[in-house]
Tab-separated table of C-alpha atoms in Angstrom:
chain	number	residue	atom	x	y	z
A	1	MET	CA	98.237	108.747	95.299
A	2	SER	CA	94.685	106.912	94.800
A	3	THR	CA	92.658	107.776	91.982
A	4	GLY	CA	89.407	106.268	93.555
A	5	ARG	CA	90.198	102.627	93.121
A	6	GLN	CA	91.325	100.799	96.168
A	7	ILE	CA	93.189	97.506	96.698
A	8	LYS	CA	90.966	94.473	97.633
A	9	LEU	CA	92.731	92.125	100.263
A	10	GLY	CA	92.189	88.522	101.149
A	11	VAL	CA	94.060	86.563	103.585
A	12	PHE	CA	94.789	82.816	102.972
A	13	LEU	CA	94.542	81.262	106.688
A	14	SER	CA	96.753	78.442	106.438
A	15	PRO	CA	96.942	77.323	110.079
A	16	SER	CA	100.417	77.818	111.506
A	17	GLY	CA	101.569	79.505	108.156
A	18	HIS	CA	101.716	79.186	104.455
A	19	HIS	CA	105.249	78.156	104.624
A	20	ALA	CA	105.578	74.101	104.573
A	21	ALA	CA	107.637	74.225	107.673
A	22	ALA	CA	105.902	77.005	109.352
A	23	TRP	CA	104.678	74.645	111.980
A	24	ARG	CA	108.068	73.953	113.267
A	25	HIS	CA	108.732	77.614	113.705
A	26	PRO	CA	109.061	78.702	117.463
A	27	ASP	CA	106.428	81.598	116.855
A	28	THR	CA	103.548	79.251	115.392
A	29	HIS	CA	100.412	77.078	116.867
A	30	ALA	CA	101.601	73.611	115.345
A	31	ALA	CA	97.980	72.296	116.254
A	32	GLY	CA	96.071	75.338	114.685
A	33	SER	CA	94.442	73.518	112.169
A	34	THR	CA	91.977	72.079	114.619
A	35	ASP	CA	91.724	74.911	117.084
A	36	PHE	CA	88.850	77.357	116.647
A	37	GLU	CA	90.125	79.906	119.025
A	38	HIS	CA	93.268	80.186	117.128
A	39	PHE	CA	90.951	80.804	113.720
A	40	LYS	CA	88.882	83.228	115.835
A	41	LYS	CA	92.055	85.101	116.778
A	42	LEU	CA	93.383	85.198	113.100
A	43	ALA	CA	89.880	86.456	111.673
A	44	LYS	CA	89.630	89.202	114.232
A	45	ILE	CA	93.012	90.309	113.212
A	46	ALA	CA	92.397	90.479	109.809
A	47	GLU	CA	88.986	92.114	110.394
A	48	ALA	CA	90.593	95.014	112.700
A	49	ALA	CA	92.660	95.586	109.574
A	50	LYS	CA	89.560	95.760	107.453
A	51	PHE	CA	90.711	92.919	105.082
A	52	ASP	CA	87.779	92.095	102.569
A	53	THR	CA	87.890	88.181	102.955
A	54	ILE	CA	89.620	85.282	104.647
A	55	PHE	CA	90.328	82.286	102.618
A	56	THR	CA	91.034	78.546	103.645
A	57	ALA	CA	91.840	75.801	100.733
A	58	ASP	CA	90.190	72.402	101.252
A	59	SER	CA	90.456	68.931	99.514
A	60	ASP	CA	88.123	65.929	99.455
A	61	GLY	CA	91.148	63.830	100.003
A	62	ILE	CA	94.685	63.771	101.775
A	63	TRP	CA	97.319	65.025	99.519
A	64	GLY	CA	99.777	62.658	98.047
A	65	GLY	CA	98.188	59.841	99.776
A	66	SER	CA	98.721	58.672	103.259
A	67	GLY	CA	100.798	55.937	105.213
A	68	ASP	CA	104.142	57.114	104.154
A	69	ALA	CA	106.530	57.443	107.217
A	70	ASP	CA	109.096	59.491	105.324
A	71	LEU	CA	106.320	62.162	104.731
A	72	ARG	CA	105.005	62.299	108.589
A	73	SER	CA	106.137	65.780	108.565
A	74	ARG	CA	104.198	67.331	106.077
A	75	ARG	CA	101.387	69.301	107.545
A	76	GLU	CA	98.962	68.901	104.415
A	77	LEU	CA	98.824	65.186	104.827
A	78	SER	CA	97.238	65.679	108.395
A	79	THR	CA	93.936	67.092	109.424
A	80	GLY	CA	91.725	70.279	109.438
A	81	PHE	CA	88.130	71.661	109.411
A	82	GLU	CA	85.964	71.697	106.810
A	83	PRO	CA	85.588	75.247	105.898
A	84	ILE	CA	81.816	75.766	105.796
A	85	THR	CA	81.443	74.654	109.430
A	86	LEU	CA	84.580	76.833	110.291
A	87	TYR	CA	82.972	79.656	108.824
A	88	SER	CA	79.484	79.335	110.423
A	89	ALA	CA	81.225	79.446	113.477
A	90	LEU	CA	83.387	82.550	112.799
A	91	SER	CA	80.405	84.482	111.361
A	92	ALA	CA	79.134	84.599	114.891
A	93	VAL	CA	82.177	86.425	116.125
A	94	THR	CA	82.774	88.778	113.286
A	95	LYS	CA	80.717	91.605	111.691
A	96	ASN	CA	82.163	92.612	108.349
A	97	ILE	CA	84.730	90.169	107.052
A	98	GLY	CA	83.744	87.747	104.113
A	99	PHE	CA	84.226	83.995	104.076
A	100	VAL	CA	85.840	82.344	101.003
A	101	ALA	CA	85.038	78.613	101.465
A	102	THR	CA	86.399	75.966	98.983
A	103	ALA	CA	84.187	73.006	97.360
A	104	SER	CA	84.811	70.863	94.766
A	105	THR	CA	82.357	70.458	91.707
A	106	THR	CA	83.919	66.936	90.929
A	107	TYR	CA	83.296	65.267	94.176
A	108	ASN	CA	79.814	66.971	95.253
A	109	GLU	CA	76.258	67.468	93.920
A	110	PRO	CA	74.876	71.018	93.095
A	111	TRP	CA	71.989	70.880	95.554
A	112	HIS	CA	74.492	70.088	98.269
A	113	ILE	CA	76.682	72.871	97.397
A	114	ALA	CA	73.703	75.506	96.801
A	115	ARG	CA	71.745	74.883	99.939
A	116	LYS	CA	75.262	74.768	102.238
A	117	PHE	CA	76.744	77.902	100.719
A	118	ALA	CA	72.931	79.749	100.787
A	119	SER	CA	72.692	78.834	104.436
A	120	LEU	CA	76.161	80.197	105.197
A	121	ASP	CA	75.218	83.451	103.367
A	122	LEU	CA	72.229	83.891	105.458
A	123	ILE	CA	73.918	83.139	108.678
A	124	SER	CA	76.725	85.707	107.815
A	125	GLY	CA	74.441	88.260	106.890
A	126	GLY	CA	75.393	88.336	103.138
A	127	ARG	CA	79.557	87.497	103.616
A	128	ALA	CA	80.027	84.108	102.085
A	129	ALA	CA	81.821	83.364	98.705
A	130	TRP	CA	82.294	80.001	97.054
A	131	ASN	CA	85.661	79.203	95.890
A	132	VAL	CA	84.821	76.955	92.825
A	133	VAL	CA	87.405	74.026	92.075
A	134	THR	CA	87.512	71.043	90.209
A	135	SER	CA	89.603	69.241	92.478
A	136	GLY	CA	93.685	68.954	91.836
A	137	ASN	CA	93.745	66.227	94.190
A	138	ALA	CA	93.794	62.951	92.385
A	139	GLU	CA	93.480	61.244	95.757
A	140	ALA	CA	90.108	62.242	96.291
A	141	ALA	CA	88.596	59.885	93.702
A	142	TYR	CA	89.169	56.939	96.051
A	143	ASN	CA	87.113	58.390	98.530
A	144	PHE	CA	83.850	58.491	96.178
A	145	GLY	CA	84.105	54.975	94.687
A	146	LEU	CA	86.221	55.836	91.484
A	147	ASP	CA	88.985	54.050	90.500
A	148	ALA	CA	90.832	57.378	88.787
A	149	HIS	CA	90.747	60.788	88.896
A	150	PRO	CA	88.554	62.397	86.146
A	151	ASP	CA	90.020	64.076	82.913
A	152	HIS	CA	90.997	67.607	83.335
A	153	ALA	CA	88.842	68.629	80.403
A	154	GLU	CA	85.884	66.832	81.755
A	155	ARG	CA	86.202	68.056	85.242
A	156	TYR	CA	85.831	71.761	83.593
A	157	ARG	CA	82.839	70.754	81.443
A	158	ARG	CA	81.136	69.216	84.361
A	159	ALA	CA	82.100	72.502	86.566
A	160	GLU	CA	80.597	74.746	84.048
A	161	GLU	CA	76.903	72.936	84.144
A	162	PHE	CA	77.486	72.661	87.986
A	163	VAL	CA	77.962	76.323	88.405
A	164	GLU	CA	74.773	77.005	86.209
A	165	VAL	CA	72.443	74.532	88.468
A	166	VAL	CA	73.680	75.818	91.534
A	167	THR	CA	73.313	79.733	90.674
A	168	GLY	CA	69.653	78.569	89.293
A	169	LEU	CA	68.954	77.058	92.721
A	170	TRP	CA	70.038	80.349	94.135
A	171	ASP	CA	67.291	82.028	92.035
A	172	SER	CA	64.516	79.885	93.208
A	173	TRP	CA	63.221	82.668	95.516
A	174	GLU	CA	62.804	86.066	94.429
A	175	GLU	CA	63.294	88.956	97.034
A	176	GLY	CA	60.616	89.622	99.151
A	177	SER	CA	59.052	86.293	98.412
A	178	HIS	CA	58.560	85.510	102.014
A	179	VAL	CA	55.875	87.758	103.724
A	180	TYR	CA	55.187	86.260	106.918
A	181	ASP	CA	51.674	87.837	107.376
A	182	LYS	CA	50.382	86.527	110.305
A	183	ALA	CA	46.887	88.493	109.831
A	184	SER	CA	46.356	86.942	106.459
A	185	GLY	CA	47.753	83.672	107.013
A	186	VAL	CA	50.124	84.152	103.999
A	187	TYR	CA	53.516	82.905	104.763
A	188	TYR	CA	55.133	83.100	101.181
A	189	ASP	CA	54.083	84.355	97.860
A	190	PRO	CA	53.985	81.295	95.454
A	191	ASP	CA	54.322	83.625	92.627
A	192	LYS	CA	57.796	84.517	93.737
A	193	GLN	CA	58.802	80.801	93.999
A	194	HIS	CA	60.625	79.116	91.109
A	195	ILE	CA	61.032	75.547	89.884
A	196	LEU	CA	64.519	75.076	87.982
A	197	ASN	CA	63.623	71.991	86.220
A	198	HIS	CA	67.403	71.408	84.834
A	199	VAL	CA	68.086	68.566	82.591
A	200	GLY	CA	71.441	68.523	81.290
A	201	LYS	CA	74.440	66.278	80.477
A	202	TYR	CA	75.776	65.880	83.792
A	203	PHE	CA	72.886	66.938	86.253
A	204	LYS	CA	69.090	66.526	86.542
A	205	VAL	CA	67.881	68.843	89.246
A	206	LYS	CA	64.301	70.013	89.994
A	207	GLY	CA	64.251	72.624	92.825
A	208	PRO	CA	63.395	74.745	94.258
A	209	LEU	CA	65.994	75.416	96.932
A	210	ASN	CA	64.575	75.664	100.562
A	211	VAL	CA	66.644	78.130	101.320
A	212	PRO	CA	65.641	82.043	100.633
A	213	ARG	CA	67.863	84.696	99.056
A	214	SER	CA	70.455	86.532	101.331
A	215	PRO	CA	70.938	90.130	101.753
A	216	GLN	CA	73.687	89.957	98.951
A	217	GLY	CA	71.480	87.979	96.570
A	218	HIS	CA	73.675	84.859	96.658
A	219	PRO	CA	76.977	84.255	97.611
A	220	VAL	CA	80.205	85.560	95.646
A	221	LEU	CA	81.816	83.157	93.175
A	222	VAL	CA	85.475	82.840	93.105
A	223	GLN	CA	87.690	80.736	91.055
A	224	ALA	CA	91.454	80.022	90.724
A	225	GLY	CA	92.150	78.064	87.612
A	226	SER	CA	94.673	79.534	84.861
A	227	SER	CA	94.532	77.015	82.422
A	228	GLU	CA	92.443	77.557	79.331
A	229	PRO	CA	89.421	75.717	80.730
A	230	GLY	CA	89.998	77.573	83.815
A	231	ARG	CA	90.311	80.742	82.170
A	232	ASP	CA	86.756	80.132	80.194
A	233	LEU	CA	85.364	79.127	83.415
A	234	ALA	CA	86.405	82.201	85.234
A	235	ALA	CA	85.290	84.608	82.355
A	236	LYS	CA	81.693	83.073	82.531
A	237	THR	CA	81.228	82.732	86.089
A	238	ALA	CA	83.672	84.062	88.539
A	239	GLU	CA	83.369	87.319	90.345
A	240	ALA	CA	86.935	86.928	92.256
A	241	ILE	CA	89.900	85.098	90.713
A	242	PHE	CA	92.836	84.073	92.660
A	243	ALA	CA	95.610	83.963	90.461
A	244	ALA	CA	99.544	82.810	90.923
A	245	TRP	CA	101.936	84.731	88.644
A	246	GLN	CA	105.745	85.805	89.067
A	247	THR	CA	106.121	88.488	86.730
A	248	LEU	CA	103.942	91.998	86.086
A	249	ASP	CA	104.054	90.988	82.399
A	250	ASP	CA	102.465	87.514	82.973
A	251	ALA	CA	99.856	89.074	85.586
A	252	GLN	CA	99.030	92.047	83.008
A	253	ALA	CA	98.481	89.561	80.361
A	254	PHE	CA	96.248	87.117	82.357
A	255	TYR	CA	94.412	90.482	83.582
A	256	ARG	CA	93.686	91.562	80.012
A	257	ASP	CA	92.728	88.107	78.646
A	258	VAL	CA	90.337	86.924	81.297
A	259	LYS	CA	88.497	90.455	81.470
A	260	GLY	CA	88.389	90.527	78.016
A	261	ARG	CA	86.859	87.163	77.757
A	262	ALA	CA	84.298	88.181	79.914
A	263	GLU	CA	83.322	91.377	78.305
A	264	LYS	CA	82.991	89.214	74.999
A	265	LEU	CA	80.410	87.571	77.058
A	266	GLY	CA	78.477	90.716	77.729
A	267	ARG	CA	79.751	90.818	81.420
A	268	ASN	CA	81.079	93.986	83.058
A	269	PRO	CA	84.997	93.395	83.430
A	270	ASP	CA	84.860	95.635	86.537
A	271	HIS	CA	82.723	93.087	88.317
A	272	ILE	CA	85.501	90.372	88.189
A	273	LYS	CA	88.238	91.130	90.762
A	274	ILE	CA	91.718	89.544	89.962
A	275	LEU	CA	93.378	89.032	93.245
A	276	PRO	CA	97.031	87.361	92.594
A	277	GLY	CA	98.537	85.600	95.666
A	278	VAL	CA	101.389	87.241	97.473
A	279	TYR	CA	103.926	85.831	100.423
A	280	PRO	CA	105.379	88.781	101.919
A	281	VAL	CA	108.438	88.188	104.199
A	282	ILE	CA	108.260	91.679	106.313
A	283	GLY	CA	111.244	93.014	108.185
A	284	ARG	CA	112.110	96.493	109.786
A	285	THR	CA	115.151	96.206	107.656
A	286	GLU	CA	115.984	94.270	104.708
A	287	ALA	CA	118.315	92.062	106.705
A	288	GLU	CA	115.697	91.103	109.097
A	289	ALA	CA	113.290	90.107	106.288
A	290	LEU	CA	116.021	87.945	104.479
A	291	ALA	CA	116.855	86.305	108.158
A	292	LYS	CA	113.305	85.314	108.185
A	293	LYS	CA	113.243	83.865	105.140
A	294	GLU	CA	116.519	81.744	105.673
A	295	GLN	CA	115.262	80.669	109.105
A	296	LEU	CA	111.992	79.246	107.731
A	297	ARG	CA	114.373	77.550	104.607
A	298	GLU	CA	116.280	75.694	107.102
A	299	LEU	CA	113.210	73.966	108.361
A	300	ILE	CA	112.535	72.332	105.215
A	301	ASP	CA	112.896	68.494	105.131
A	302	PRO	CA	114.178	67.469	101.567
A	303	LYS	CA	111.398	64.645	101.340
A	304	ILE	CA	108.798	67.104	102.099
A	305	GLY	CA	109.832	69.524	99.482
A	306	LEU	CA	109.831	66.527	96.696
A	307	SER	CA	106.137	65.668	97.786
A	308	LEU	CA	104.992	69.274	97.389
A	309	LEU	CA	106.468	69.419	93.691
A	310	ALA	CA	104.618	66.279	93.078
A	311	SER	CA	101.211	66.834	94.660
A	312	LEU	CA	100.961	70.757	94.360
A	313	GLY	CA	102.927	71.204	91.172
A	314	GLY	CA	102.504	67.964	89.160
A	315	LEU	CA	106.313	67.420	89.188
A	316	GLU	CA	106.576	63.702	89.780
A	317	GLY	CA	109.330	61.424	89.495
A	318	LEU	CA	112.232	63.969	90.588
A	319	ARG	CA	113.316	61.571	93.533
A	320	ASP	CA	115.511	60.143	90.833
A	321	TYR	CA	117.258	62.944	89.905
A	322	ASP	CA	120.062	64.765	91.681
A	323	LEU	CA	118.451	67.413	93.938
A	324	ASP	CA	121.201	70.104	93.265
A	325	GLY	CA	120.859	69.533	89.435
A	326	PRO	CA	118.585	71.333	86.830
A	327	VAL	CA	114.774	70.742	86.782
A	328	PRO	CA	114.124	68.454	83.892
A	329	GLN	CA	111.343	70.064	81.524
A	330	ASP	CA	110.299	67.019	79.670
A	331	LEU	CA	108.078	65.688	82.660
A	332	PRO	CA	104.993	64.314	82.080
A	333	GLU	CA	101.750	66.579	81.617
A	334	THR	CA	99.776	66.275	84.877
A	335	ASN	CA	96.136	65.807	84.939
A	336	ASN	CA	95.581	67.583	88.316
A	337	ASN	CA	96.798	71.453	88.239
A	338	LYS	CA	98.264	71.789	84.789
A	339	SER	CA	98.773	75.794	85.116
A	340	ARG	CA	100.572	75.321	88.382
A	341	GLN	CA	102.762	72.762	86.702
A	342	ARG	CA	103.778	74.920	83.813
A	343	LEU	CA	104.065	77.779	86.269
A	344	LEU	CA	106.829	75.704	87.982
A	345	LEU	CA	108.594	74.523	85.015
A	346	ASP	CA	108.863	78.035	83.606
A	347	LEU	CA	109.767	79.555	86.810
A	348	ALA	CA	112.870	77.031	87.116
A	349	ALA	CA	113.885	77.283	83.542
A	350	ARG	CA	113.968	81.274	83.890
A	351	GLU	CA	115.587	81.511	87.288
A	352	ASN	CA	117.922	78.336	86.581
A	353	LEU	CA	116.945	76.887	89.599
A	354	THR	CA	118.103	73.496	90.858
A	355	ILE	CA	115.126	70.997	92.107
A	356	ARG	CA	116.377	71.675	95.858
A	357	GLY	CA	115.941	75.697	94.721
A	358	LEU	CA	112.326	74.973	93.451
A	359	TYR	CA	111.418	72.973	96.233
A	360	GLU	CA	112.558	75.620	98.785
A	361	TRP	CA	110.603	78.258	96.775
A	362	VAL	CA	107.510	76.158	96.613
A	363	ALA	CA	107.553	75.433	100.335
A	364	GLY	CA	107.071	78.952	100.993
A	365	ALA	CA	104.672	80.382	98.091
A	366	ARG	CA	103.200	77.450	96.592
A	367	GLY	CA	103.639	78.962	93.137
A	368	HIS	CA	102.651	82.564	94.231
A	369	ARG	CA	104.650	85.440	94.012
A	370	VAL	CA	107.489	85.903	96.839
A	371	ILE	CA	108.395	89.314	97.937
A	372	HIS	CA	110.549	90.580	100.765
A	373	GLY	CA	111.778	93.730	102.635
A	374	THR	CA	110.657	96.744	104.714
A	375	PRO	CA	107.137	97.633	105.080
A	376	GLU	CA	107.507	100.454	102.645
A	377	SER	CA	109.214	98.148	99.994
A	378	ILE	CA	106.220	95.598	100.261
A	379	ALA	CA	103.977	98.350	99.856
A	380	ASP	CA	105.609	99.606	97.040
A	381	GLN	CA	105.467	96.215	95.182
A	382	LEU	CA	101.848	95.770	95.782
A	383	GLU	CA	101.047	99.486	94.601
A	384	ASP	CA	103.330	98.551	91.406
A	385	TRP	CA	101.231	95.515	90.230
A	386	PHE	CA	97.770	97.310	91.420
A	387	VAL	CA	98.320	100.798	89.495
A	388	ASN	CA	99.942	98.984	86.111
A	389	GLY	CA	96.960	96.569	85.416
A	390	GLY	CA	98.198	93.426	87.048
A	391	ALA	CA	95.836	93.149	89.965
A	392	ASP	CA	92.560	94.335	91.672
A	393	GLY	CA	93.938	93.392	94.856
A	394	PHE	CA	95.924	90.426	96.494
A	395	ASN	CA	95.166	87.361	98.594
A	396	LEU	CA	97.821	87.268	101.214
A	397	LEU	CA	99.876	84.158	102.175
A	398	ALA	CA	101.842	84.946	105.166
A	399	PRO	CA	104.643	82.738	105.836
A	400	THR	CA	103.761	82.477	109.617
A	401	TYR	CA	100.753	82.840	111.627
A	402	PRO	CA	99.833	84.787	113.842
A	403	SER	CA	103.196	86.871	113.471
A	404	GLY	CA	103.006	87.276	109.589
A	405	LEU	CA	99.487	88.767	109.273
A	406	VAL	CA	100.181	91.033	112.514
A	407	ASP	CA	103.107	92.254	110.638
A	408	PHE	CA	101.128	92.924	107.292
A	409	ALA	CA	98.212	94.182	109.573
A	410	ASP	CA	100.418	96.856	111.835
A	411	LEU	CA	103.107	97.953	109.370
A	412	VAL	CA	101.883	97.229	105.521
A	413	VAL	CA	98.436	98.374	106.071
A	414	PRO	CA	98.914	101.687	107.442
A	415	ILE	CA	100.905	102.724	104.654
A	416	LEU	CA	98.632	101.576	101.795
A	417	GLN	CA	95.955	103.504	103.734
A	418	LYS	CA	97.917	106.640	104.116
A	419	ARG	CA	98.542	106.463	100.271
A	420	GLY	CA	94.647	106.281	99.713
A	421	LEU	CA	94.890	102.728	98.562
A	422	PHE	CA	93.107	100.814	100.907
A	423	ARG	CA	90.102	101.514	102.882
A	424	THR	CA	89.940	102.656	106.642
A	425	GLU	CA	86.543	101.649	107.105
A	426	TYR	CA	84.155	99.007	105.553
A	427	GLU	CA	81.978	100.361	102.792
A	428	ALA	CA	79.190	97.721	103.416
A	429	SER	CA	77.670	94.981	105.681
A	430	THR	CA	77.945	92.317	102.947
A	431	LEU	CA	80.810	90.901	101.046
A	432	ARG	CA	79.665	92.104	97.642
A	433	GLY	CA	79.227	95.849	98.914
A	434	ASN	CA	82.873	95.775	100.162
A	435	LEU	CA	84.045	94.299	97.020
A	436	GLY	CA	82.274	96.686	94.811
A	437	LEU	CA	80.267	93.721	93.180
A	438	PRO	CA	76.647	94.291	92.141
A	439	ILE	CA	73.778	92.181	93.685
A	440	PRO	CA	73.124	89.298	91.011
A	441	ALA	CA	70.006	89.709	89.098
A	442	ASN	CA	67.301	86.803	89.913
A	443	ARG	CA	66.706	85.580	86.305
A	444	TYR	CA	62.987	85.460	87.075
A	445	SER	CA	62.639	89.299	88.422
A	446	LEU	CA	65.707	90.695	86.209
A	447	ALA	CA	63.808	94.136	86.284
A	448	ASP	CA	63.876	94.621	90.129
A	449	TYR	CA	67.464	94.198	90.405
A	450	ILE	CA	69.296	95.768	87.403
A	451	GLY	CA	71.522	98.530	88.673
A	452	LYS	CA	71.090	97.630	92.584
A	453	VAL	CA	74.115	97.492	94.625
A	454	ALA	CA	74.705	95.512	97.883
């Protein structure tokens, strides 16, 4: 039974489903990636089930390049909505659910990100979150006048300063700065406006931002890197972390490590919510769940499987190996997603997977934890990680949409609610309020914000 602490739930809205072949499944919407009504339907399902957030990934380039006819059935090489635009529209047809939008610190400027996310936060009434990424897609470099993707360590150094500039711009205006006093003719209080004047290694930004603070102070900061630089950045800046772990031991170690690093930096570890990804295949019986897994597995094209290992896991050159042979452990280290590459190599060795077996696994969960079974079994597996220090909640990656989300909402959520592990009503109108996160203190008026909660 619940001790008062409750699971936080997000859902990753991959258009037709998180499985690479989901768009070929008879129950999915193949053209959903650019159908607003489809996303609206999914958002409303998630909000009715009291999810905390919906999340979409994004990239500034097509994964794996383009023009390869052998990869024409890979959904990620195609098109989709820019997330801030999508969430601005969805905010008008929802009331409580939060919006986690991905934006790169490598291929943007701090001013752009600060202004766009501050605007989304105001439009949504305090429900925005920024998923801070350094970009794992090397193809993005060619869209910004570069000849190569910047080095992994350099991207993280830039990201740390980038986040500092963005949060500084978000502090340009104190709460109550705009008084709108028609009688006196005073529109805003100049004493509550602040100029950033940031000068650093990567950026020189004067400010102030031309968007005021939102009801939750500023957007929630989300991060997903698990490499050493990624953990450092998360400990310093993140308020929620998307993680990918296969075992409870690894999840517990990451949980302790990142929260411990944050505490050493003077942060409250409870103000960082760690949300591992989970890919649940739900059946009313165990046999039904296994049949669903097998149906999707049969839809995977081997060429697509290999391209997923290369682009998402940094496992290049596997086309030259026997698909039914072991995964080589001496592949070159990637400059893209280092933590995901290590996770996949460790998984292949631990489970004795062939190359085919590994891509079949990646095609579904993309490196995240796969669970299957009855609704009770799924709830048991989530509860195990939650109560044993492996997670504060989970980011749901449904195999197919809308059916996978509907199954979880209708069959698993009520079990978690009955056990006292998940809300039956939203606690607040802001994302911070629902996640149990404090309003961030404005650096220019700290005394006014200490202890204040959204």
